Amino acid sequence: MSSPFESYITSVIRPIHQTTREERLKIIQEARYNLFKIPSKYVMIDLLTDSGTGGISNQQLAELILGDESYAGSASFEKMKEAVYEVTGFDYLIPTHQGRGAENVLCSTLVKEGDIVPGNSHFDTTKGHIEFRKATAVDCTIDAAREPTTQHPFKGNLDLEKLEEVLRSTPREGIPFVLITVTCNSGGGQPVSLENIRGVAELCKRYGVRLFFDMARFAENAYFIKSREPAFKDWSILKICREMFSQADGATMSAKKDAISAMGGFLALRDEELYQKCSVYSILFEGYLTYGGMTGGTMGVVAQGLREVTDEEYLRTRIMQVAQFGEGLQRREIPIIEPVGGHAIYIDAKRFLPPIPQSEYPAQALAVAAYIEGGIRGVEVGTVLADRDPRTGENRYPALEMVRLAIPRRTFSDNHLRYVAEVFEQLLRNRDQIRGLKITWEAPVLRHFTCQFELI
């Protein structure tokens, strides 16, 4: 029988600095209404990301001390390599400083100008690496993913007909790989079914195209497969993971997510020849092949985290907390993306702020209002993040305009999240006072991290 409480106890804490509304208003104005630019000491509940913000275990803390910091041949690398193989079955490992380092190595090796990279709602840094090389990311996610209230259990799935059309109409040499992101972050943290993964793999084999995963939240995806896909309800999480990865040629990983580490990542590969090609860029950009920008202690933390994250009781606790937070918002009539995904709640800014058009960035406006009202930092996943079309320079308007409230692992209590729900309830009552924004400065790539706004 599963316990009705968390599968861990808290042993180290960090105090929260309380701020006033007047202070926060001044802080957000000085940050030009960009939440990335707010010093963390002025954030009371930080839900900007679940990346690198989780609570590490006592065993992970021990690995920090046990780390072998040798430049070459580190024993900590061997620990990490063994753990990655246990989870994925991939023989070749390239450590990187974080997930975008792995994306950079992979894209530097395989992606060239004019290429097409199909996938399911590519993450922002993934799309950035593809478009930086003058290639195109093609979204093949199922149509249900764009409908915020549709109750589909696997909204992260790829539409196999859309994918096959891309594969059929594009020369083989123009598609370096197909990418499956699990869970699908830009699509609302939604999972991908094992049936769909197998279907994508079959198409890739038929057309002779490589298949890769962005596996940042692979364990959460495996938990949804076990709980929502009846054929696999009796499988262990680890068995489901191995079956997922058995369909692919490799994977990129941000270890800051489902390896519960403050830093780190890797590129895992099945083919030795591709490993040798990627190794050149790994040494050039990341560091030597047995550390890749990480300390030995960090590699030990990642190895231990990969084992802890596949524990079913841990995953039950994790998914349950996010689900209960979503239910609390829905009881307060806050419009969210349904069903609730794994690592975050996504508030539907279009329904929350219907008078504000996408050209005035309603999700960013709502995220700013949440900080002013309650000291909560979320992140916009909408028009700002979608960036501009590199060919026309015009804004890309996505189907979903969302504020992501990402829940760090083993960090916040249900009381913290109840407070967040109450703040959004207050914002809903006074939503007619929330104003749109316009961009006054932006970077040419990944603008959402640094752009500046002013109120309309």
CSV table of C-alpha atoms in Angstrom, one decimal:
chain,number,residue,atom,x,y,z
A,1,MET,CA,0.0,0.0,0.0
A,2,SER,CA,1.4,3.4,-0.9
A,3,SER,CA,1.9,5.9,1.9
A,4,PRO,CA,-0.3,9.0,2.0
A,5,PHE,CA,2.7,11.2,2.7
A,6,GLU,CA,6.0,12.2,1.0
A,7,SER,CA,8.6,9.5,0.5
A,8,TYR,CA,11.3,11.6,2.3
A,9,ILE,CA,11.9,13.9,5.2
A,10,THR,CA,13.5,17.4,5.1
A,11,SER,CA,17.0,17.7,6.7
A,12,VAL,CA,18.3,21.0,5.4
A,13,ILE,CA,16.4,24.2,4.9
A,14,ARG,CA,16.9,27.7,3.5
A,15,PRO,CA,14.9,30.7,4.9
A,16,ILE,CA,12.5,32.7,2.6
A,17,HIS,CA,13.0,36.5,2.6
A,18,GLN,CA,9.6,38.2,2.9
A,19,THR,CA,9.0,41.2,0.6
A,20,THR,CA,6.2,43.7,0.4
A,21,ARG,CA,4.1,44.5,-2.7
A,22,GLU,CA,5.7,48.0,-2.9
A,23,GLU,CA,9.2,46.5,-2.9
A,24,ARG,CA,8.3,44.0,-5.5
A,25,LEU,CA,6.8,46.6,-7.8
A,26,LYS,CA,10.0,48.6,-7.7
A,27,ILE,CA,12.1,45.4,-8.2
A,28,ILE,CA,10.1,44.3,-11.3
A,29,GLN,CA,10.3,47.8,-12.8
A,30,GLU,CA,14.1,47.8,-12.4
A,31,ALA,CA,14.2,44.4,-14.0
A,32,ARG,CA,12.3,45.8,-17.0
A,33,TYR,CA,9.5,43.4,-16.4
A,34,ASN,CA,11.7,40.4,-17.1
A,35,LEU,CA,11.5,37.8,-14.3
A,36,PHE,CA,14.9,36.2,-15.2
A,37,LYS,CA,16.5,39.5,-14.1
A,38,ILE,CA,15.1,39.5,-10.5
A,39,PRO,CA,17.7,38.5,-7.9
A,40,SER,CA,16.6,35.3,-6.3
A,41,LYS,CA,16.7,36.8,-2.7
A,42,TYR,CA,13.7,38.9,-3.7
A,43,VAL,CA,11.6,35.9,-4.8
A,44,MET,CA,9.5,34.2,-2.2
A,45,ILE,CA,8.2,31.2,-4.1
A,46,ASP,CA,10.5,30.4,-7.1
A,47,LEU,CA,8.7,28.3,-9.7
A,48,LEU,CA,10.7,29.7,-12.7
A,49,THR,CA,12.1,26.2,-13.4
A,50,ASP,CA,12.6,22.7,-12.0
A,51,SER,CA,16.0,22.7,-13.6
A,52,GLY,CA,18.8,22.4,-11.0
A,53,THR,CA,16.5,23.6,-8.2
A,54,GLY,CA,15.6,20.2,-6.5
A,55,GLY,CA,16.6,19.1,-3.1
A,56,ILE,CA,19.4,16.6,-3.2
A,57,SER,CA,19.5,13.5,-1.0
A,58,ASN,CA,22.0,12.7,1.8
A,59,GLN,CA,23.5,10.0,-0.5
A,60,GLN,CA,23.9,12.6,-3.3
A,61,LEU,CA,25.5,14.9,-0.8
A,62,ALA,CA,28.0,12.2,0.0
A,63,GLU,CA,28.8,11.8,-3.7
A,64,LEU,CA,29.9,15.4,-3.8
A,65,ILE,CA,32.5,14.7,-1.2
A,66,LEU,CA,33.5,11.4,-2.8
A,67,GLY,CA,34.0,12.9,-6.2
A,68,ASP,CA,37.2,12.0,-8.1
A,69,GLU,CA,38.4,15.2,-9.7
A,70,SER,CA,40.9,13.7,-12.0
A,71,TYR,CA,41.0,15.4,-15.4
A,72,ALA,CA,41.1,12.1,-17.3
A,73,GLY,CA,39.8,8.7,-16.3
A,74,SER,CA,37.8,9.9,-13.3
A,75,ALA,CA,36.2,7.1,-11.2
A,76,SER,CA,33.2,9.4,-10.9
A,77,PHE,CA,32.7,9.3,-14.7
A,78,GLU,CA,32.7,5.5,-14.5
A,79,LYS,CA,29.9,5.7,-11.8
A,80,MET,CA,27.9,8.0,-14.1
A,81,LYS,CA,28.5,5.9,-17.2
A,82,GLU,CA,27.2,2.8,-15.3
A,83,ALA,CA,24.1,4.6,-14.1
A,84,VAL,CA,23.3,5.9,-17.6
A,85,TYR,CA,23.7,2.5,-19.1
A,86,GLU,CA,21.3,1.0,-16.4
A,87,VAL,CA,18.6,3.5,-17.4
A,88,THR,CA,19.1,3.7,-21.1
A,89,GLY,CA,21.1,0.8,-22.4
A,90,PHE,CA,23.3,3.2,-24.4
A,91,ASP,CA,27.0,2.1,-24.5
A,92,TYR,CA,28.7,5.4,-25.2
A,93,LEU,CA,28.5,8.5,-22.9
A,94,ILE,CA,29.6,12.1,-23.4
A,95,PRO,CA,29.3,14.2,-20.3
A,96,THR,CA,28.4,17.9,-20.7
A,97,HIS,CA,28.0,20.8,-18.4
A,98,GLN,CA,24.2,20.8,-18.9
A,99,GLY,CA,21.5,19.8,-21.4
A,100,ARG,CA,22.2,22.6,-24.0
A,101,GLY,CA,25.8,21.4,-24.0
A,102,ALA,CA,24.6,18.0,-25.2
A,103,GLU,CA,22.4,19.7,-27.8
A,104,ASN,CA,25.3,21.7,-29.0
A,105,VAL,CA,27.5,18.7,-29.4
A,106,LEU,CA,24.8,16.7,-31.2
A,107,CYS,CA,23.7,19.5,-33.5
A,108,SER,CA,27.3,20.5,-34.3
A,109,THR,CA,27.9,16.9,-35.5
A,110,LEU,CA,24.7,16.3,-37.4
A,111,VAL,CA,22.7,19.5,-38.3
A,112,LYS,CA,23.6,21.6,-41.3
A,113,GLU,CA,22.0,24.6,-43.1
A,114,GLY,CA,18.7,23.7,-44.7
A,115,ASP,CA,18.0,20.6,-42.6
A,116,ILE,CA,14.6,19.6,-41.1
A,117,VAL,CA,14.4,18.3,-37.6
A,118,PRO,CA,10.9,16.9,-36.8
A,119,GLY,CA,9.7,16.4,-33.2
A,120,ASN,CA,7.1,17.2,-30.6
A,121,SER,CA,7.2,20.8,-29.6
A,122,HIS,CA,11.0,21.3,-29.4
A,123,PHE,CA,12.2,22.9,-26.2
A,124,ASP,CA,13.5,26.5,-26.5
A,125,THR,CA,17.3,25.7,-26.4
A,126,THR,CA,16.8,22.8,-28.8
A,127,LYS,CA,15.0,25.0,-31.3
A,128,GLY,CA,17.7,27.6,-30.8
A,129,HIS,CA,20.5,25.2,-31.6
A,130,ILE,CA,18.7,24.0,-34.7
A,131,GLU,CA,17.8,27.5,-36.0
A,132,PHE,CA,21.3,28.9,-35.2
A,133,ARG,CA,22.5,26.5,-37.8
A,134,LYS,CA,19.9,27.7,-40.3
A,135,ALA,CA,17.9,24.5,-40.1
A,136,THR,CA,14.2,24.2,-39.3
A,137,ALA,CA,12.4,22.5,-36.4
A,138,VAL,CA,9.1,21.0,-37.5
A,139,ASP,CA,6.4,20.4,-34.8
A,140,CYS,CA,4.6,17.1,-35.4
A,141,THR,CA,2.7,17.0,-32.1
A,142,ILE,CA,-0.9,15.7,-32.2
A,143,ASP,CA,-3.6,18.3,-32.6
A,144,ALA,CA,-5.0,17.6,-29.1
A,145,ALA,CA,-1.9,19.1,-27.6
A,146,ARG,CA,-3.2,22.6,-28.8
A,147,GLU,CA,-6.6,22.1,-27.0
A,148,PRO,CA,-6.1,23.2,-23.4
A,149,THR,CA,-9.1,21.3,-21.9
A,150,THR,CA,-9.0,18.1,-24.0
A,151,GLN,CA,-8.5,15.1,-21.7
A,152,HIS,CA,-6.0,13.1,-23.8
A,153,PRO,CA,-3.6,11.0,-21.6
A,154,PHE,CA,-0.6,11.5,-23.9
A,155,LYS,CA,-0.7,15.0,-25.4
A,156,GLY,CA,3.0,14.8,-26.0
A,157,ASN,CA,2.5,12.2,-28.7
A,158,LEU,CA,3.7,12.8,-32.3
A,159,ASP,CA,1.1,12.6,-35.0
A,160,LEU,CA,2.4,9.7,-37.1
A,161,GLU,CA,0.7,11.0,-40.3
A,162,LYS,CA,2.3,14.4,-39.9
A,163,LEU,CA,5.7,12.8,-39.2
A,164,GLU,CA,5.5,10.5,-42.2
A,165,GLU,CA,4.6,13.4,-44.5
A,166,VAL,CA,7.7,15.2,-43.4
A,167,LEU,CA,9.8,12.0,-43.8
A,168,ARG,CA,8.3,11.3,-47.2
A,169,SER,CA,8.6,14.8,-48.6
A,170,THR,CA,12.2,15.5,-47.4
A,171,PRO,CA,15.3,13.9,-48.9
A,172,ARG,CA,16.9,11.5,-46.4
A,173,GLU,CA,20.1,13.6,-46.2
A,174,GLY,CA,18.0,16.6,-45.1
A,175,ILE,CA,16.8,15.0,-41.9
A,176,PRO,CA,19.6,14.5,-39.4
A,177,PHE,CA,17.3,13.0,-36.8
A,178,VAL,CA,13.8,12.9,-35.3
A,179,LEU,CA,13.5,14.1,-31.7
A,180,ILE,CA,11.1,13.0,-29.1
A,181,THR,CA,11.0,15.2,-25.9
A,182,VAL,CA,9.8,13.3,-22.8
A,183,THR,CA,7.9,14.7,-21.2
A,184,CYS,CA,7.0,17.4,-23.7
A,185,ASN,CA,7.9,20.7,-21.8
A,186,SER,CA,6.8,23.2,-24.4
A,187,GLY,CA,3.5,21.4,-24.9
A,188,GLY,CA,2.5,21.6,-21.2
A,189,GLY,CA,4.7,19.0,-19.6
A,190,GLN,CA,2.7,16.2,-21.3
A,191,PRO,CA,3.9,12.6,-21.6
A,192,VAL,CA,4.5,10.4,-24.7
A,193,SER,CA,3.0,6.9,-24.8
A,194,LEU,CA,5.2,3.9,-25.4
A,195,GLU,CA,2.9,2.9,-28.2
A,196,ASN,CA,3.6,6.2,-29.9
A,197,ILE,CA,7.4,5.9,-29.3
A,198,ARG,CA,7.3,2.5,-31.0
A,199,GLY,CA,5.3,4.0,-33.9
A,200,VAL,CA,7.8,6.8,-34.4
A,201,ALA,CA,10.7,4.4,-34.2
A,202,GLU,CA,9.1,2.2,-36.9
A,203,LEU,CA,8.8,5.1,-39.2
A,204,CYS,CA,12.3,6.2,-38.6
A,205,LYS,CA,13.6,2.7,-39.4
A,206,ARG,CA,11.5,2.6,-42.6
A,207,TYR,CA,12.9,5.9,-43.8
A,208,GLY,CA,16.4,5.4,-42.6
A,209,VAL,CA,16.4,8.3,-40.1
A,210,ARG,CA,18.0,8.4,-36.7
A,211,LEU,CA,15.8,8.8,-33.6
A,212,PHE,CA,16.9,10.7,-30.5
A,213,PHE,CA,15.3,11.6,-27.2
A,214,ASP,CA,15.5,14.7,-25.2
A,215,MET,CA,15.2,12.7,-22.0
A,216,ALA,CA,15.3,15.5,-19.4
A,217,ARG,CA,12.2,14.2,-17.7
A,218,PHE,CA,12.3,10.5,-18.8
A,219,ALA,CA,11.3,9.0,-15.4
A,220,GLU,CA,8.2,11.2,-15.1
A,221,ASN,CA,7.3,10.0,-18.6
A,222,ALA,CA,7.8,6.4,-17.6
A,223,TYR,CA,5.5,6.9,-14.6
A,224,PHE,CA,2.7,8.2,-16.8
A,225,ILE,CA,3.2,5.2,-19.1
A,226,LYS,CA,2.8,2.9,-16.2
A,227,SER,CA,-0.2,4.7,-14.8
A,228,ARG,CA,-2.0,5.6,-18.0
A,229,GLU,CA,-1.1,2.9,-20.5
A,230,PRO,CA,-2.8,-0.3,-19.4
A,231,ALA,CA,-0.4,-2.7,-21.2
A,232,PHE,CA,2.5,-1.6,-19.0
A,233,LYS,CA,0.8,-1.2,-15.6
A,234,ASP,CA,2.7,-4.2,-14.2
A,235,TRP,CA,6.1,-3.2,-15.6
A,236,SER,CA,8.7,-1.6,-13.3
A,237,ILE,CA,9.8,2.0,-14.0
A,238,LEU,CA,13.3,0.9,-15.0
A,239,LYS,CA,11.9,-1.7,-17.4
A,240,ILE,CA,9.7,0.9,-19.1
A,241,CYS,CA,12.7,3.3,-19.4
A,242,ARG,CA,14.9,0.6,-21.0
A,243,GLU,CA,12.1,-0.2,-23.5
A,244,MET,CA,11.7,3.5,-24.3
A,245,PHE,CA,15.3,3.9,-25.1
A,246,SER,CA,15.6,0.6,-26.9
A,247,GLN,CA,13.7,2.3,-29.8
A,248,ALA,CA,16.3,5.1,-30.2
A,249,ASP,CA,19.8,5.8,-31.4
A,250,GLY,CA,20.7,8.1,-28.5
A,251,ALA,CA,19.5,10.9,-26.2
A,252,THR,CA,20.4,14.3,-24.8
A,253,MET,CA,19.9,14.9,-21.1
A,254,SER,CA,19.8,17.9,-18.8
A,255,ALA,CA,20.7,16.2,-15.5
A,256,LYS,CA,19.3,19.2,-13.7
A,257,LYS,CA,15.8,17.8,-14.2
A,258,ASP,CA,15.3,14.0,-13.6
A,259,ALA,CA,18.8,13.4,-12.3
A,260,ILE,CA,18.0,15.9,-9.5
A,261,SER,CA,21.4,17.6,-9.8
A,262,ALA,CA,22.2,21.3,-9.6
A,263,MET,CA,24.3,21.0,-12.8
A,264,GLY,CA,25.3,18.5,-15.5
A,265,GLY,CA,24.1,16.7,-18.5
A,266,PHE,CA,25.2,14.2,-21.1
A,267,LEU,CA,24.8,12.8,-24.6
A,268,ALA,CA,24.3,9.1,-24.7
A,269,LEU,CA,24.8,7.1,-27.9
A,270,ARG,CA,24.4,3.6,-29.3
A,271,ASP,CA,26.8,3.9,-32.2
A,272,GLU,CA,30.6,4.0,-31.8
A,273,GLU,CA,31.2,5.8,-35.0
A,274,LEU,CA,28.8,8.6,-34.1
A,275,TYR,CA,30.4,8.8,-30.7
A,276,GLN,CA,33.8,9.4,-32.2
A,277,LYS,CA,32.4,12.2,-34.4
A,278,CYS,CA,30.6,13.8,-31.4
A,279,SER,CA,33.7,13.5,-29.3
A,280,VAL,CA,35.5,16.1,-31.4
A,281,TYR,CA,32.9,18.8,-30.5
A,282,SER,CA,32.7,17.6,-26.9
A,283,ILE,CA,36.4,18.2,-26.3
A,284,LEU,CA,36.2,21.5,-28.2
A,285,PHE,CA,33.2,22.9,-26.3
A,286,GLU,CA,32.7,21.0,-23.1
A,287,GLY,CA,36.0,19.6,-21.8
A,288,TYR,CA,37.7,16.2,-21.8
A,289,LEU,CA,35.6,13.1,-22.4
A,290,THR,CA,35.6,11.9,-18.8
A,291,TYR,CA,34.4,15.2,-17.2
A,292,GLY,CA,32.7,17.4,-19.9
A,293,GLY,CA,32.5,20.5,-17.8
A,294,MET,CA,31.3,18.7,-14.6
A,295,THR,CA,33.2,18.2,-11.4
A,296,GLY,CA,33.7,14.6,-10.3
A,297,GLY,CA,31.3,15.3,-7.4
A,298,THR,CA,28.6,16.4,-9.8
A,299,MET,CA,29.0,13.3,-11.8
A,300,GLY,CA,28.5,11.2,-8.7
A,301,VAL,CA,25.4,13.2,-7.8
A,302,VAL,CA,24.0,12.6,-11.3
A,303,ALA,CA,24.7,8.9,-11.0
A,304,GLN,CA,22.9,8.6,-7.7
A,305,GLY,CA,20.1,10.9,-8.9
A,306,LEU,CA,19.4,8.6,-11.9
A,307,ARG,CA,18.9,5.7,-9.5
A,308,GLU,CA,16.7,7.7,-7.1
A,309,VAL,CA,14.5,9.1,-9.8
A,310,THR,CA,13.4,5.7,-11.1
A,311,ASP,CA,12.1,4.7,-7.6
A,312,GLU,CA,8.3,4.4,-7.9
A,313,GLU,CA,7.6,5.8,-4.4
A,314,TYR,CA,9.6,8.9,-5.2
A,315,LEU,CA,7.8,9.3,-8.5
A,316,ARG,CA,4.4,8.8,-6.9
A,317,THR,CA,5.2,11.6,-4.4
A,318,ARG,CA,6.4,13.9,-7.2
A,319,ILE,CA,3.5,13.4,-9.5
A,320,MET,CA,0.9,13.5,-6.7
A,321,GLN,CA,2.2,16.9,-5.4
A,322,VAL,CA,1.9,18.5,-8.9
A,323,ALA,CA,-1.5,16.9,-9.5
A,324,GLN,CA,-2.9,18.2,-6.1
A,325,PHE,CA,-1.6,21.7,-6.9
A,326,GLY,CA,-3.4,21.6,-10.2
A,327,GLU,CA,-6.6,20.5,-8.5
A,328,GLY,CA,-6.3,23.4,-6.0
A,329,LEU,CA,-6.1,25.8,-8.9
A,330,GLN,CA,-9.0,24.3,-10.7
A,331,ARG,CA,-11.2,24.5,-7.5
A,332,ARG,CA,-10.4,28.3,-7.6
A,333,GLU,CA,-11.5,28.4,-11.3
A,334,ILE,CA,-8.0,29.1,-12.5
A,335,PRO,CA,-7.8,28.0,-16.2
A,336,ILE,CA,-4.9,25.5,-16.6
A,337,ILE,CA,-3.7,23.1,-19.3
A,338,GLU,CA,-5.4,19.7,-18.8
A,339,PRO,CA,-4.7,17.0,-17.9
A,340,VAL,CA,-1.9,18.0,-15.4
A,341,GLY,CA,1.5,17.0,-16.6
A,342,GLY,CA,4.6,15.9,-14.6
A,343,HIS,CA,6.8,18.7,-13.6
A,344,ALA,CA,4.7,21.8,-13.8
A,345,ILE,CA,1.3,23.5,-13.9
A,346,TYR,CA,0.6,25.6,-17.0
A,347,ILE,CA,-1.9,28.4,-16.6
A,348,ASP,CA,-3.8,29.3,-19.7
A,349,ALA,CA,-3.2,33.0,-20.1
A,350,LYS,CA,-5.6,33.3,-23.1
A,351,ARG,CA,-8.5,32.3,-20.9
A,352,PHE,CA,-7.2,34.1,-17.8
A,353,LEU,CA,-6.7,37.4,-19.7
A,354,PRO,CA,-9.0,37.3,-22.7
A,355,PRO,CA,-8.9,41.1,-23.5
A,356,ILE,CA,-5.1,41.1,-23.9
A,357,PRO,CA,-4.0,40.0,-27.5
A,358,GLN,CA,-1.0,37.8,-28.0
A,359,SER,CA,0.8,40.8,-29.5
A,360,GLU,CA,0.8,42.3,-26.0
A,361,TYR,CA,2.2,39.1,-24.4
A,362,PRO,CA,-0.6,38.1,-22.0
A,363,ALA,CA,1.4,35.2,-20.4
A,364,GLN,CA,4.3,37.5,-19.6
A,365,ALA,CA,1.9,40.1,-18.2
A,366,LEU,CA,0.3,37.4,-16.0
A,367,ALA,CA,3.7,36.2,-14.8
A,368,VAL,CA,4.7,39.7,-13.9
A,369,ALA,CA,1.4,40.3,-12.0
A,370,ALA,CA,2.0,37.1,-10.0
A,371,TYR,CA,5.4,38.4,-8.9
A,372,ILE,CA,4.0,41.8,-7.9
A,373,GLU,CA,1.0,40.3,-6.1
A,374,GLY,CA,2.7,37.4,-4.2
A,375,GLY,CA,6.4,37.3,-4.9
A,376,ILE,CA,5.9,34.2,-7.1
A,377,ARG,CA,8.3,33.7,-10.1
A,378,GLY,CA,7.0,31.6,-12.9
A,379,VAL,CA,8.0,31.7,-16.6
A,380,GLU,CA,6.2,32.7,-19.8
A,381,VAL,CA,5.8,29.8,-22.3
A,382,GLY,CA,4.1,31.7,-25.2
A,383,THR,CA,4.8,34.3,-27.8
A,384,VAL,CA,7.9,35.7,-26.1
A,385,LEU,CA,9.5,32.2,-25.9
A,386,ALA,CA,8.3,31.3,-29.4
A,387,ASP,CA,10.6,34.1,-30.6
A,388,ARG,CA,10.5,35.6,-34.1
A,389,ASP,CA,10.5,33.7,-37.4
A,390,PRO,CA,14.1,33.8,-38.5
A,391,ARG,CA,13.0,34.4,-42.2
A,392,THR,CA,10.4,37.1,-41.7
A,393,GLY,CA,11.4,38.6,-38.4
A,394,GLU,CA,7.7,38.6,-37.3
A,395,ASN,CA,6.5,37.2,-34.0
A,396,ARG,CA,5.5,33.6,-34.0
A,397,TYR,CA,2.1,33.2,-32.2
A,398,PRO,CA,1.8,29.7,-30.7
A,399,ALA,CA,-1.6,28.0,-30.1
A,400,LEU,CA,-1.1,28.0,-26.4
A,401,GLU,CA,-0.2,31.1,-24.3
A,402,MET,CA,1.0,29.8,-20.9
A,403,VAL,CA,2.5,30.7,-17.6
A,404,ARG,CA,4.5,27.7,-16.4
A,405,LEU,CA,4.8,27.1,-12.7
A,406,ALA,CA,7.6,24.5,-12.5
A,407,ILE,CA,7.7,22.6,-9.2
A,408,PRO,CA,11.3,21.9,-8.0
A,409,ARG,CA,11.8,18.3,-6.8
A,410,ARG,CA,11.7,17.6,-3.0
A,411,THR,CA,11.6,21.4,-2.3
A,412,PHE,CA,8.3,23.0,-1.6
A,413,SER,CA,5.5,21.9,0.8
A,414,ASP,CA,1.9,21.7,-0.1
A,415,ASN,CA,1.4,24.9,2.0
A,416,HIS,CA,3.7,26.8,-0.3
A,417,LEU,CA,1.7,25.7,-3.3
A,418,ARG,CA,-1.6,26.5,-1.6
A,419,TYR,CA,-0.3,30.1,-1.1
A,420,VAL,CA,0.5,30.2,-4.9
A,421,ALA,CA,-3.1,29.1,-5.7
A,422,GLU,CA,-4.5,31.8,-3.4
A,423,VAL,CA,-2.4,34.5,-5.1
A,424,PHE,CA,-3.7,33.5,-8.6
A,425,GLU,CA,-7.2,33.4,-7.2
A,426,GLN,CA,-6.7,37.0,-6.1
A,427,LEU,CA,-5.3,37.9,-9.5
A,428,LEU,CA,-8.3,36.3,-11.2
A,429,ARG,CA,-10.7,38.6,-9.2
A,430,ASN,CA,-8.8,41.7,-10.3
A,431,ARG,CA,-7.7,40.6,-13.7
A,432,ASP,CA,-9.1,43.7,-15.3
A,433,GLN,CA,-6.2,45.6,-13.7
A,434,ILE,CA,-3.5,43.6,-15.5
A,435,ARG,CA,-2.0,45.4,-18.5
A,436,GLY,CA,-0.3,44.1,-21.6
A,437,LEU,CA,3.4,44.6,-22.4
A,438,LYS,CA,5.6,45.6,-25.3
A,439,ILE,CA,9.2,44.6,-26.0
A,440,THR,CA,11.7,47.5,-25.9
A,441,TRP,CA,14.8,45.5,-26.5
A,442,GLU,CA,15.5,41.9,-27.4
A,443,ALA,CA,18.3,39.5,-28.4
A,444,PRO,CA,18.3,37.9,-31.8
A,445,VAL,CA,18.2,34.4,-30.4
A,446,LEU,CA,16.4,33.0,-27.2
A,447,ARG,CA,15.1,36.5,-26.5
A,448,HIS,CA,13.0,35.5,-23.5
A,449,PHE,CA,16.1,35.2,-21.2
A,450,THR,CA,17.2,38.8,-21.6
A,451,CYS,CA,14.6,41.0,-23.3
A,452,GLN,CA,13.2,44.1,-21.8
A,453,PHE,CA,9.5,45.3,-21.6
A,454,GLU,CA,7.4,48.2,-20.6
A,455,LEU,CA,3.7,48.4,-19.7
A,456,ILE,CA,1.2,49.3,-22.4
